[in-house]
Amino acid sequence: MAFGWIDEQAELRRRAGLVRTLRPRPADSPLLDLASNDYLGLARHPEVVEGAARAARTWGGGATGSRLVTGTTELHGELERELAGFCGFEAALVFSSGYAANLAAVTALAPHGSLIVSDAGNHASLIDGCRLARGTTQVVAHADPDAVRKALTTHDGPAVAVSDTVFSVDGDAAPLAALAQACREHGAGLVVDDAHGLGVLGDGGRGAPHAAGLAGAGDVVVTVTLSKSLGSQGGAVLGPARVIEHLVNAARTFIFDTGLAPAAAGAALAALRLLRREPGRAARAREVAAELHARLTTAGLEAVRPDAAVVSVRAPSPEEAVQWAADCRAAGLSVGCFRPPSVPDGISRLRLTARADLTGEQMERAVRVIGETRP
């Protein structure tokens, strides 16, 4: 029977407690949200919503084509210029998603004969980029510049190291300055995904590369998403102008994909301008993360110390993690639930978002619910 193997896979997932389901949320959900990636609380901000609406009224519901045909509006160019300027890079290129941006950056910058050195904790989009690239990939120990250095020593051709800046599972930050130094010793490039750093780390939320002194470096390329701190949708690649020009001509997820919808571009641009005007939002997100961690630890929960705005709490097993998240939801709290294969170490956990707009009362409520429902 066609696709008969799917039933076997479904049964294996069920036995392992790894079945995933979609839960459509209403517009007026009563749940306290600690599950989304809306780090700065901007997704529903009036200025961001109006930015999306104004763009839709001006440009219509969709981009109408690929970026190289009809999918590039004046709004896309405006967003790219302001995003590059804010983060300190020469140029930027907007994609329909952060996933597409990562695929583009890795595949286009790792041609046949090159070496890709990939952190073991990287996001799935970077991993898929490595799989699709024509270069050879070597996976190295998590957040280990010496392991990157050792891998680069074995290769005398073009090379690039690839890493998240903030890892999405535990919220720990990569040692960017040390990674860049290891790459420079061997003439290699560095590609980093700042999805969880933009808007949270760096001066006024300019990102982890900016905080590490790497903004504008000729050998550093940064990918970002517009769907987290900026409360919109889409992604972008930032870097030297010649790298961006290369992506326009060589990145398949740019050339063959429909451009980002104008409404998403308008929302992201409005959020970026708001963040520039209110830089304290980034510091507040970090403060909330630190306070959440302190409260969880005081409550006797095994929480990982955050470097940005992600706080994770270890769970005993995949099944118990799912039940824990469900019990939190029943008590009015929405939390993320990460299980294999989403977690590289095999340890399931609850994942909490330290949003900049959370109040002390809301944090107290969240910690109380998590503590009362623990397995």
Short mmCIF file of C-alpha atoms in Angstrom, two decimals:
data_model
loop_
_atom_site.label_atom_id
_atom_site.label_comp_id
_atom_site.label_asym_id
_atom_site.label_seq_id
_atom_site.Cartn_x
_atom_site.Cartn_y
_atom_site.Cartn_z
CA MET A 1 0.00 0.00 0.00
CA ALA A 2 1.30 3.47 -0.89
CA PHE A 3 2.73 5.30 2.13
CA GLY A 4 2.07 2.28 4.34
CA TRP A 5 5.27 2.98 6.25
CA ILE A 6 3.67 6.18 7.59
CA ASP A 7 1.45 4.14 9.91
CA GLU A 8 4.50 2.40 11.35
CA GLN A 9 6.20 5.73 11.95
CA ALA A 10 3.06 7.10 13.62
CA GLU A 11 2.94 4.14 15.98
CA LEU A 12 6.61 4.56 16.88
CA ARG A 13 6.00 8.26 17.66
CA ARG A 14 3.01 7.38 19.80
CA ARG A 15 4.99 4.84 21.84
CA ALA A 16 7.82 7.32 22.36
CA GLY A 17 5.48 10.12 23.43
CA LEU A 18 6.54 12.27 20.47
CA VAL A 19 3.23 12.88 18.68
CA ARG A 20 2.79 16.53 17.77
CA THR A 21 -0.57 18.22 17.25
CA LEU A 22 -1.77 21.62 16.05
CA ARG A 23 -3.70 23.78 18.51
CA PRO A 24 -5.29 26.77 16.76
CA ARG A 25 -5.45 29.69 19.18
CA PRO A 26 -8.24 32.24 19.26
CA ALA A 27 -7.54 35.94 18.76
CA ASP A 28 -8.57 36.64 22.34
CA SER A 29 -6.84 33.74 24.11
CA PRO A 30 -7.13 34.00 27.90
CA LEU A 31 -3.81 32.21 28.43
CA LEU A 32 -0.76 33.98 29.82
CA ASP A 33 1.71 33.63 26.94
CA LEU A 34 5.18 32.38 27.80
CA ALA A 35 5.39 30.16 24.72
CA SER A 36 5.69 32.51 21.74
CA ASN A 37 8.85 34.21 20.48
CA ASP A 38 7.34 37.69 20.84
CA TYR A 39 10.28 38.77 23.01
CA LEU A 40 9.50 42.48 23.02
CA GLY A 41 5.72 42.17 23.05
CA LEU A 42 5.43 43.95 19.69
CA ALA A 43 3.28 41.56 17.66
CA ARG A 44 0.10 43.34 18.78
CA HIS A 45 1.57 46.79 19.32
CA PRO A 46 -0.67 49.39 17.62
CA GLU A 47 2.21 50.86 15.59
CA VAL A 48 3.26 47.43 14.33
CA VAL A 49 -0.30 46.43 13.45
CA GLU A 50 -0.83 49.74 11.65
CA GLY A 51 2.45 49.25 9.79
CA ALA A 52 1.12 45.95 8.46
CA ALA A 53 -2.30 47.38 7.60
CA ARG A 54 -0.85 50.44 5.85
CA ALA A 55 1.46 48.26 3.75
CA ALA A 56 -1.42 45.95 2.78
CA ARG A 57 -3.57 48.91 1.78
CA THR A 58 -0.72 50.34 -0.31
CA TRP A 59 0.78 47.23 -1.89
CA GLY A 60 -1.96 44.61 -1.61
CA GLY A 61 -2.15 41.23 0.06
CA GLY A 62 0.92 39.61 -1.48
CA ALA A 63 4.26 40.34 -3.10
CA THR A 64 2.90 38.88 -6.39
CA GLY A 65 6.14 37.23 -7.47
CA SER A 66 9.75 36.39 -6.71
CA ARG A 67 12.03 39.19 -5.57
CA LEU A 68 13.76 39.29 -8.96
CA VAL A 69 10.50 39.67 -10.88
CA THR A 70 7.72 41.67 -9.17
CA GLY A 71 8.23 40.75 -5.52
CA THR A 72 10.52 43.63 -4.56
CA THR A 73 8.64 46.74 -3.52
CA GLU A 74 10.07 50.04 -2.36
CA LEU A 75 9.09 48.91 1.12
CA HIS A 76 11.41 45.89 0.92
CA GLY A 77 14.31 48.16 0.02
CA GLU A 78 13.49 50.51 2.87
CA LEU A 79 13.39 47.65 5.36
CA GLU A 80 16.71 46.26 4.11
CA ARG A 81 18.47 49.61 4.41
CA GLU A 82 17.19 50.31 7.92
CA LEU A 83 17.83 46.76 9.15
CA ALA A 84 21.41 46.80 7.90
CA GLY A 85 22.01 50.24 9.41
CA PHE A 86 20.51 49.30 12.76
CA CYS A 87 22.61 46.14 13.10
CA GLY A 88 25.78 47.77 11.77
CA PHE A 89 26.21 45.90 8.48
CA GLU A 90 26.83 47.14 4.97
CA ALA A 91 23.81 45.53 3.37
CA ALA A 92 20.80 43.29 3.97
CA LEU A 93 18.55 41.00 1.94
CA VAL A 94 15.01 40.13 3.05
CA PHE A 95 13.56 36.62 2.63
CA SER A 96 10.12 35.13 3.14
CA SER A 97 11.24 33.41 6.37
CA GLY A 98 14.21 33.03 8.67
CA TYR A 99 14.41 29.40 7.58
CA ALA A 100 14.79 30.47 3.94
CA ALA A 101 17.44 33.01 4.95
CA ASN A 102 19.50 30.33 6.68
CA LEU A 103 19.22 27.93 3.75
CA ALA A 104 20.35 30.71 1.44
CA ALA A 105 23.32 31.83 3.51
CA VAL A 106 24.74 28.36 4.09
CA THR A 107 24.18 26.88 0.63
CA ALA A 108 25.36 29.93 -1.30
CA LEU A 109 28.49 30.40 0.82
CA ALA A 110 29.61 26.76 0.87
CA PRO A 111 30.31 25.69 -2.72
CA HIS A 112 31.74 22.37 -3.85
CA GLY A 113 35.14 21.77 -2.27
CA SER A 114 34.47 23.88 0.81
CA LEU A 115 34.26 22.84 4.46
CA ILE A 116 31.34 23.74 6.71
CA VAL A 117 32.02 23.52 10.45
CA SER A 118 28.67 23.28 12.21
CA ASP A 119 27.91 23.51 15.93
CA ALA A 120 26.20 20.39 17.31
CA GLY A 121 23.44 22.52 18.83
CA ASN A 122 22.48 24.41 15.68
CA HIS A 123 18.89 25.04 14.63
CA ALA A 124 17.28 22.71 12.09
CA SER A 125 17.39 25.39 9.39
CA LEU A 126 21.18 25.64 9.64
CA ILE A 127 21.45 21.85 9.67
CA ASP A 128 19.30 21.61 6.56
CA GLY A 129 21.43 24.30 4.93
CA CYS A 130 24.50 22.16 5.60
CA ARG A 131 22.78 19.11 4.11
CA LEU A 132 21.82 20.99 0.95
CA ALA A 133 25.17 22.73 0.48
CA ARG A 134 27.73 21.24 -1.89
CA GLY A 135 30.52 21.54 0.64
CA THR A 136 31.48 18.92 3.22
CA THR A 137 30.06 19.35 6.71
CA GLN A 138 31.88 18.55 9.93
CA VAL A 139 29.80 18.77 13.12
CA VAL A 140 31.78 19.87 16.18
CA ALA A 141 31.16 20.08 19.92
CA HIS A 142 28.68 22.69 21.11
CA ALA A 143 30.02 26.22 21.66
CA ASP A 144 33.65 25.08 21.40
CA PRO A 145 35.97 27.46 19.46
CA ASP A 146 38.88 25.05 19.83
CA ALA A 147 36.86 22.31 18.13
CA VAL A 148 36.16 24.74 15.28
CA ARG A 149 39.83 25.62 15.08
CA LYS A 150 40.83 21.95 14.98
CA ALA A 151 38.33 21.21 12.20
CA LEU A 152 39.55 24.13 10.11
CA THR A 153 43.14 22.95 10.48
CA THR A 154 42.29 19.81 8.51
CA HIS A 155 41.12 21.74 5.42
CA ASP A 156 43.10 24.04 3.12
CA GLY A 157 40.28 25.23 0.82
CA PRO A 158 37.34 27.61 1.31
CA ALA A 159 35.68 27.16 4.69
CA VAL A 160 32.91 28.61 6.81
CA ALA A 161 31.84 28.04 10.42
CA VAL A 162 28.12 28.05 11.13
CA SER A 163 26.47 28.67 14.49
CA ASP A 164 23.45 30.08 16.24
CA THR A 165 24.26 33.14 18.34
CA VAL A 166 21.67 32.19 20.96
CA PHE A 167 20.59 28.56 20.95
CA SER A 168 16.84 28.19 20.91
CA VAL A 169 16.53 25.27 23.32
CA ASP A 170 18.35 26.46 26.46
CA GLY A 171 18.95 30.09 25.52
CA ASP A 172 22.72 29.90 25.92
CA ALA A 173 24.90 32.20 23.84
CA ALA A 174 27.72 31.19 21.51
CA PRO A 175 31.25 32.57 22.16
CA LEU A 176 31.14 34.71 19.02
CA ALA A 177 34.37 36.64 19.47
CA ALA A 178 36.33 33.43 20.02
CA LEU A 179 34.62 31.75 17.06
CA ALA A 180 35.50 34.68 14.82
CA GLN A 181 39.12 34.53 15.96
CA ALA A 182 39.31 30.80 15.22
CA CYS A 183 37.93 31.43 11.73
CA ARG A 184 40.30 34.31 11.03
CA GLU A 185 43.31 32.19 11.91
CA HIS A 186 42.41 29.98 8.95
CA GLY A 187 40.90 32.51 6.55
CA ALA A 188 37.41 31.09 7.04
CA GLY A 189 34.11 32.96 7.08
CA LEU A 190 31.64 32.95 9.94
CA VAL A 191 27.87 32.64 9.41
CA VAL A 192 25.73 33.10 12.50
CA ASP A 193 21.98 32.94 13.05
CA ASP A 194 20.91 35.80 15.34
CA ALA A 195 17.21 34.88 15.42
CA HIS A 196 17.13 34.92 19.22
CA GLY A 197 19.62 37.74 19.68
CA LEU A 198 18.18 40.55 17.56
CA GLY A 199 16.08 42.83 19.74
CA VAL A 200 17.43 41.32 22.96
CA LEU A 201 21.24 41.48 22.96
CA GLY A 202 23.59 44.30 22.02
CA ASP A 203 23.21 48.03 22.37
CA GLY A 204 19.49 48.75 22.13
CA GLY A 205 18.83 45.24 20.78
CA ARG A 206 21.22 45.45 17.82
CA GLY A 207 22.04 41.79 18.24
CA ALA A 208 24.69 39.41 19.50
CA PRO A 209 27.23 40.12 16.70
CA HIS A 210 27.01 43.84 17.50
CA ALA A 211 27.59 43.07 21.19
CA ALA A 212 30.62 40.93 20.28
CA GLY A 213 32.18 43.69 18.17
CA LEU A 214 31.61 41.84 14.90
CA ALA A 215 29.10 44.18 13.28
CA GLY A 216 30.25 45.21 9.83
CA ALA A 217 33.13 42.73 9.70
CA GLY A 218 33.99 41.65 6.17
CA ASP A 219 34.23 37.98 7.14
CA VAL A 220 30.98 37.73 9.13
CA VAL A 221 27.50 37.09 7.75
CA VAL A 222 24.44 37.24 10.00
CA THR A 223 20.96 35.86 9.48
CA VAL A 224 17.98 37.16 11.45
CA THR A 225 14.27 36.53 11.63
CA LEU A 226 11.60 39.21 11.63
CA SER A 227 9.15 36.91 13.43
CA LYS A 228 10.51 37.07 16.96
CA SER A 229 11.55 40.38 18.52
CA LEU A 230 10.08 42.33 15.60
CA GLY A 231 6.71 40.59 15.94
CA SER A 232 6.24 40.09 12.20
CA GLN A 233 7.20 37.42 9.65
CA GLY A 234 10.17 36.82 7.39
CA GLY A 235 13.95 36.75 7.60
CA ALA A 236 17.05 38.53 6.37
CA VAL A 237 20.74 38.07 5.71
CA LEU A 238 23.12 40.87 6.75
CA GLY A 239 26.73 41.27 5.68
CA PRO A 240 29.18 42.80 3.21
CA ALA A 241 27.56 44.21 0.06
CA ARG A 242 29.44 41.74 -2.16
CA VAL A 243 28.07 38.82 -0.15
CA ILE A 244 24.52 40.14 -0.45
CA GLU A 245 24.99 40.63 -4.21
CA HIS A 246 26.21 37.03 -4.43
CA LEU A 247 23.06 35.81 -2.65
CA VAL A 248 20.85 37.71 -5.08
CA ASN A 249 22.51 35.78 -7.90
CA ALA A 250 23.11 32.39 -6.26
CA ALA A 251 20.70 31.73 -3.36
CA ARG A 252 17.90 29.47 -4.58
CA THR A 253 15.54 30.34 -1.70
CA PHE A 254 15.80 33.96 -2.82
CA ILE A 255 15.67 33.50 -6.58
CA PHE A 256 12.81 31.00 -6.73
CA ASP A 257 10.66 31.99 -3.74
CA THR A 258 7.85 34.56 -3.70
CA GLY A 259 8.90 37.73 -1.94
CA LEU A 260 7.88 38.54 1.63
CA ALA A 261 4.31 39.86 1.81
CA PRO A 262 4.23 43.68 2.05
CA ALA A 263 2.17 43.55 5.27
CA ALA A 264 4.95 41.57 6.98
CA ALA A 265 7.60 43.96 5.69
CA GLY A 266 5.56 46.93 6.92
CA ALA A 267 5.08 45.42 10.35
CA ALA A 268 8.79 44.59 10.69
CA LEU A 269 9.81 48.09 9.65
CA ALA A 270 7.41 49.64 12.17
CA ALA A 271 8.75 47.38 14.92
CA LEU A 272 12.36 48.19 14.02
CA ARG A 273 11.66 51.92 14.21
CA LEU A 274 9.87 51.47 17.53
CA LEU A 275 12.82 49.53 18.94
CA ARG A 276 15.22 52.25 17.77
CA ARG A 277 13.06 54.80 19.57
CA GLU A 278 12.63 52.64 22.71
CA PRO A 279 15.95 50.80 23.17
CA GLY A 280 15.13 49.95 26.78
CA ARG A 281 12.88 47.13 25.60
CA ALA A 282 15.94 44.97 24.93
CA ALA A 283 17.34 45.41 28.43
CA ARG A 284 13.92 44.76 29.92
CA ALA A 285 13.68 41.39 28.11
CA ARG A 286 17.02 40.37 29.63
CA GLU A 287 15.91 41.55 33.08
CA VAL A 288 12.72 39.50 32.86
CA ALA A 289 14.71 36.42 31.83
CA ALA A 290 17.05 36.78 34.80
CA GLU A 291 14.15 37.30 37.20
CA LEU A 292 12.24 34.32 35.82
CA HIS A 293 15.30 32.13 36.24
CA ALA A 294 15.82 33.33 39.82
CA ARG A 295 12.17 32.71 40.75
CA LEU A 296 12.14 29.25 39.15
CA THR A 297 15.36 28.26 40.88
CA THR A 298 14.06 29.50 44.22
CA ALA A 299 10.98 27.35 43.66
CA GLY A 300 13.22 24.29 43.34
CA LEU A 301 12.89 23.87 39.57
CA GLU A 302 15.83 22.93 37.33
CA ALA A 303 16.06 26.02 35.17
CA VAL A 304 18.97 26.85 32.87
CA ARG A 305 20.56 30.26 33.39
CA PRO A 306 19.63 32.37 30.33
CA ASP A 307 21.97 34.48 28.22
CA ALA A 308 19.12 36.16 26.33
CA ALA A 309 15.32 35.82 26.59
CA VAL A 310 14.87 32.04 26.56
CA VAL A 311 14.47 30.22 29.88
CA SER A 312 14.20 26.43 29.87
CA VAL A 313 13.09 24.09 32.65
CA ARG A 314 14.18 20.46 32.48
CA ALA A 315 11.49 17.74 32.44
CA PRO A 316 11.92 14.06 33.42
CA SER A 317 10.76 12.57 30.09
CA PRO A 318 9.03 13.45 26.81
CA GLU A 319 5.69 12.13 28.07
CA GLU A 320 5.93 14.05 31.34
CA ALA A 321 6.99 17.20 29.49
CA VAL A 322 3.87 17.00 27.31
CA GLN A 323 1.64 16.43 30.32
CA TRP A 324 3.35 19.22 32.24
CA ALA A 325 2.73 21.69 29.43
CA ALA A 326 -0.88 20.50 29.13
CA ASP A 327 -1.42 20.96 32.88
CA CYS A 328 0.06 24.47 32.66
CA ARG A 329 -2.33 25.25 29.79
CA ALA A 330 -5.28 23.97 31.82
CA ALA A 331 -4.20 26.34 34.61
CA GLY A 332 -4.12 29.32 32.22
CA LEU A 333 -0.43 29.37 31.25
CA SER A 334 0.94 28.69 27.77
CA VAL A 335 4.51 27.35 27.72
CA GLY A 336 6.63 25.74 25.05
CA CYS A 337 7.39 22.03 25.17
CA PHE A 338 10.63 20.84 23.53
CA ARG A 339 11.24 17.12 23.03
CA PRO A 340 13.43 14.94 20.81
CA PRO A 341 14.27 15.38 17.99
CA SER A 342 14.00 19.15 18.61
CA VAL A 343 16.50 18.94 21.47
CA PRO A 344 20.04 17.86 20.56
CA ASP A 345 20.83 16.43 24.00
CA GLY A 346 17.68 14.27 24.20
CA ILE A 347 16.47 16.03 27.36
CA SER A 348 12.89 17.28 27.22
CA ARG A 349 12.05 20.61 28.77
CA LEU A 350 9.55 23.41 29.06
CA ARG A 351 10.65 26.51 27.20
CA LEU A 352 9.61 29.91 28.52
CA THR A 353 9.72 33.26 26.74
CA ALA A 354 10.87 36.16 28.90
CA ARG A 355 8.85 38.86 27.18
CA ALA A 356 9.79 42.48 27.85
CA ASP A 357 6.18 43.35 28.68
CA LEU A 358 5.72 40.74 31.44
CA THR A 359 4.86 42.17 34.85
CA GLY A 360 6.09 40.95 38.21
CA GLU A 361 2.62 39.64 38.98
CA GLN A 362 2.56 37.65 35.75
CA MET A 363 5.97 36.14 36.46
CA GLU A 364 4.84 35.16 39.95
CA ARG A 365 1.75 33.51 38.51
CA ALA A 366 3.75 31.65 35.88
CA VAL A 367 6.25 30.26 38.38
CA ARG A 368 3.46 29.25 40.73
CA VAL A 369 1.63 27.32 37.99
CA ILE A 370 4.81 25.61 36.76
CA GLY A 371 5.70 24.61 40.31
CA GLU A 372 2.23 23.32 41.17
CA THR A 373 1.98 21.23 38.00
CA ARG A 374 5.48 19.75 37.97
CA PRO A 375 5.57 15.94 37.42
#
